[in-house]
Amino acid sequence: FGYNLIFIATILSVFDGALARYQNTVSDRNKFLSVFVNYLLYAFLLAFVEVVSGSYNKMVYNLFIIPVFYLLAVIKKQEFAQSDWLIKPEAKIVYLKSLIFLLVYSHWYIGYGIHYLTTVLTFSNYAATFLCIYYFIYIQLRWKKMKI
């Protein structure tokens, strides 16, 4: 039952964003809330799967590094954008989580793919760490150039 609930919530989250864009009712606060809810779904998904895969350390690190990656990516891309919120959120930065969602859902509904989860989590962790370092250096160099 829990698997189906997370799957339905993920689908509704995708359609919610598309509907808001279609109706032109997107605000930065709604984007931030959408990103936060998507992250909670992702955390629940990894918590369910950790029991199956046994990659606890990789899961915990992934749950730490993904928000850091997201924050640095948003600062790099949207730092000077006008916003009605603290920062201008970017809901399209999901590429490090997408393959994990796909593997888990394919395992739940087709019975395939869970044995690749540890490899994909490792790849996601390395990619997010590398991108965090890159974004941090990029932001620091930009601030140094601006003399902030």
mmCIF file of C-alpha atoms in Angstrom:
data_model
loop_
_atom_site.group_PDB
_atom_site.id
_atom_site.type_symbol
_atom_site.label_atom_id
_atom_site.label_comp_id
_atom_site.label_asym_id
_atom_site.label_seq_id
_atom_site.Cartn_x
_atom_site.Cartn_y
_atom_site.Cartn_z
ATOM 1 C CA PHE A 1 0.000 0.000 0.000
ATOM 2 C CA GLY A 2 2.834 2.423 0.854
ATOM 3 C CA TYR A 3 4.429 1.880 -2.543
ATOM 4 C CA ASN A 4 1.236 2.802 -4.346
ATOM 5 C CA LEU A 5 0.739 5.878 -2.169
ATOM 6 C CA ILE A 6 4.224 7.205 -2.950
ATOM 7 C CA PHE A 7 3.747 6.454 -6.654
ATOM 8 C CA ILE A 8 0.395 8.262 -6.764
ATOM 9 C CA ALA A 9 1.839 11.226 -4.842
ATOM 10 C CA THR A 10 4.734 11.433 -7.318
ATOM 11 C CA ILE A 11 2.378 11.370 -10.307
ATOM 12 C CA LEU A 12 0.143 14.019 -8.709
ATOM 13 C CA SER A 13 3.196 16.171 -8.025
ATOM 14 C CA VAL A 14 4.193 16.017 -11.683
ATOM 15 C CA PHE A 15 0.676 16.876 -12.866
ATOM 16 C CA ASP A 16 0.333 19.628 -10.271
ATOM 17 C CA GLY A 17 3.348 21.467 -11.670
ATOM 18 C CA ALA A 18 2.198 21.022 -15.251
ATOM 19 C CA LEU A 19 -1.292 22.262 -14.376
ATOM 20 C CA ALA A 20 0.076 25.329 -12.582
ATOM 21 C CA ARG A 21 2.219 26.198 -15.614
ATOM 22 C CA TYR A 22 -0.749 25.678 -17.947
ATOM 23 C CA GLN A 23 -3.006 27.916 -15.838
ATOM 24 C CA ASN A 24 -0.195 30.464 -15.461
ATOM 25 C CA THR A 25 -0.528 30.404 -11.662
ATOM 26 C CA VAL A 26 3.085 29.572 -10.909
ATOM 27 C CA SER A 27 4.725 31.599 -8.152
ATOM 28 C CA ASP A 28 8.103 31.225 -6.518
ATOM 29 C CA ARG A 29 6.465 30.169 -3.254
ATOM 30 C CA ASN A 30 4.552 27.409 -5.050
ATOM 31 C CA LYS A 31 7.737 26.276 -6.803
ATOM 32 C CA PHE A 32 9.544 26.141 -3.475
ATOM 33 C CA LEU A 33 6.718 24.127 -1.945
ATOM 34 C CA SER A 34 6.717 21.801 -4.943
ATOM 35 C CA VAL A 35 10.465 21.222 -4.664
ATOM 36 C CA PHE A 36 10.132 20.580 -0.921
ATOM 37 C CA VAL A 37 7.280 18.080 -1.379
ATOM 38 C CA ASN A 38 9.207 16.325 -4.160
ATOM 39 C CA TYR A 39 12.202 15.995 -1.859
ATOM 40 C CA LEU A 40 10.033 14.522 0.902
ATOM 41 C CA LEU A 41 8.636 11.985 -1.566
ATOM 42 C CA TYR A 42 12.188 11.165 -2.616
ATOM 43 C CA ALA A 43 13.241 10.698 1.031
ATOM 44 C CA PHE A 44 10.293 8.375 1.719
ATOM 45 C CA LEU A 45 11.069 6.456 -1.451
ATOM 46 C CA LEU A 46 14.705 5.940 -0.423
ATOM 47 C CA ALA A 47 13.647 4.986 3.105
ATOM 48 C CA PHE A 48 11.375 2.260 1.708
ATOM 49 C CA VAL A 49 14.057 1.004 -0.635
ATOM 50 C CA GLU A 50 16.875 1.052 1.912
ATOM 51 C CA VAL A 51 15.254 -1.881 3.634
ATOM 52 C CA VAL A 52 15.539 -3.861 0.389
ATOM 53 C CA SER A 53 18.917 -2.712 -0.892
ATOM 54 C CA GLY A 54 20.889 -2.388 2.350
ATOM 55 C CA SER A 55 22.816 0.686 1.182
ATOM 56 C CA TYR A 56 22.130 2.777 4.284
ATOM 57 C CA ASN A 57 25.287 4.950 4.205
ATOM 58 C CA LYS A 58 24.839 5.797 0.540
ATOM 59 C CA MET A 59 21.181 6.639 1.107
ATOM 60 C CA VAL A 60 21.921 8.961 4.053
ATOM 61 C CA TYR A 61 24.669 10.741 2.128
ATOM 62 C CA ASN A 62 22.384 11.082 -0.882
ATOM 63 C CA LEU A 63 19.658 12.638 1.276
ATOM 64 C CA PHE A 64 22.260 15.144 2.519
ATOM 65 C CA ILE A 65 24.032 15.998 -0.725
ATOM 66 C CA ILE A 66 20.952 16.396 -2.963
ATOM 67 C CA PRO A 67 19.590 19.472 -1.084
ATOM 68 C CA VAL A 68 23.087 20.992 -0.940
ATOM 69 C CA PHE A 69 23.450 20.398 -4.674
ATOM 70 C CA TYR A 70 20.022 21.891 -5.313
ATOM 71 C CA LEU A 71 20.736 25.011 -3.247
ATOM 72 C CA LEU A 72 24.089 25.648 -4.926
ATOM 73 C CA ALA A 73 22.602 25.047 -8.389
ATOM 74 C CA VAL A 74 19.802 27.514 -7.691
ATOM 75 C CA ILE A 75 22.243 30.136 -6.410
ATOM 76 C CA LYS A 76 24.443 29.674 -9.471
ATOM 77 C CA LYS A 77 21.565 29.874 -11.953
ATOM 78 C CA GLN A 78 19.069 32.207 -10.265
ATOM 79 C CA GLU A 79 21.068 34.331 -7.836
ATOM 80 C CA PHE A 80 20.229 37.656 -9.445
ATOM 81 C CA ALA A 81 16.700 36.798 -10.591
ATOM 82 C CA GLN A 82 13.798 38.739 -9.091
ATOM 83 C CA SER A 83 11.636 36.675 -6.769
ATOM 84 C CA ASP A 84 8.672 37.000 -4.439
ATOM 85 C CA TRP A 85 10.388 34.480 -2.157
ATOM 86 C CA LEU A 86 13.790 34.188 -0.468
ATOM 87 C CA ILE A 87 15.346 32.686 -3.574
ATOM 88 C CA LYS A 88 13.961 32.012 -7.003
ATOM 89 C CA PRO A 89 13.468 28.242 -6.944
ATOM 90 C CA GLU A 90 14.140 26.070 -9.957
ATOM 91 C CA ALA A 91 11.917 23.015 -10.095
ATOM 92 C CA LYS A 92 13.678 21.497 -13.096
ATOM 93 C CA ILE A 93 16.803 20.299 -11.257
ATOM 94 C CA VAL A 94 15.738 16.684 -10.838
ATOM 95 C CA TYR A 95 18.154 14.807 -13.059
ATOM 96 C CA LEU A 96 20.107 13.218 -10.184
ATOM 97 C CA LYS A 97 16.920 11.803 -8.658
ATOM 98 C CA SER A 98 15.105 10.711 -11.831
ATOM 99 C CA LEU A 99 17.001 7.477 -12.440
ATOM 100 C CA ILE A 100 16.509 6.427 -8.816
ATOM 101 C CA PHE A 101 12.747 7.014 -9.115
ATOM 102 C CA LEU A 102 12.710 5.021 -12.348
ATOM 103 C CA LEU A 103 14.639 2.084 -10.866
ATOM 104 C CA VAL A 104 12.514 1.889 -7.746
ATOM 105 C CA TYR A 105 9.207 2.111 -9.594
ATOM 106 C CA SER A 106 10.347 -0.431 -12.165
ATOM 107 C CA HIS A 107 11.239 -2.776 -9.304
ATOM 108 C CA TRP A 108 7.910 -2.273 -7.552
ATOM 109 C CA TYR A 109 5.741 -2.725 -10.622
ATOM 110 C CA ILE A 110 7.812 -4.835 -13.027
ATOM 111 C CA GLY A 111 10.119 -6.643 -10.621
ATOM 112 C CA TYR A 112 13.303 -5.390 -12.274
ATOM 113 C CA GLY A 113 16.076 -2.974 -11.477
ATOM 114 C CA ILE A 114 16.592 -2.901 -7.699
ATOM 115 C CA HIS A 115 20.006 -4.574 -7.894
ATOM 116 C CA TYR A 116 21.248 -1.489 -9.778
ATOM 117 C CA LEU A 117 20.147 0.881 -7.016
ATOM 118 C CA THR A 118 23.419 0.798 -5.091
ATOM 119 C CA THR A 119 25.344 1.590 -8.280
ATOM 120 C CA VAL A 120 22.988 4.418 -9.200
ATOM 121 C CA LEU A 121 23.103 5.842 -5.665
ATOM 122 C CA THR A 122 26.896 5.774 -5.809
ATOM 123 C CA PHE A 123 26.875 7.521 -9.196
ATOM 124 C CA SER A 124 24.329 10.075 -7.959
ATOM 125 C CA ASN A 125 26.424 10.778 -4.858
ATOM 126 C CA TYR A 126 29.623 11.267 -6.865
ATOM 127 C CA ALA A 127 27.880 13.438 -9.455
ATOM 128 C CA ALA A 128 26.166 15.595 -6.812
ATOM 129 C CA THR A 129 29.415 15.984 -4.861
ATOM 130 C CA PHE A 130 31.356 16.969 -7.987
ATOM 131 C CA LEU A 131 28.638 19.430 -9.031
ATOM 132 C CA CYS A 132 28.509 20.913 -5.514
ATOM 133 C CA ILE A 133 32.243 21.562 -5.604
ATOM 134 C CA TYR A 134 31.987 23.022 -9.115
ATOM 135 C CA TYR A 135 29.024 25.283 -8.237
ATOM 136 C CA PHE A 136 30.672 26.417 -5.005
ATOM 137 C CA ILE A 137 33.891 27.390 -6.787
ATOM 138 C CA TYR A 138 31.928 29.057 -9.603
ATOM 139 C CA ILE A 139 29.878 31.125 -7.120
ATOM 140 C CA GLN A 140 32.975 32.083 -5.118
ATOM 141 C CA LEU A 141 34.828 33.216 -8.239
ATOM 142 C CA ARG A 142 31.807 35.224 -9.385
ATOM 143 C CA TRP A 143 31.528 36.886 -5.961
ATOM 144 C CA LYS A 144 35.266 37.596 -5.938
ATOM 145 C CA LYS A 145 34.974 39.187 -9.362
ATOM 146 C CA MET A 146 32.056 41.298 -8.080
ATOM 147 C CA LYS A 147 34.014 42.043 -4.841
ATOM 148 C CA ILE A 148 31.198 41.064 -2.508
#
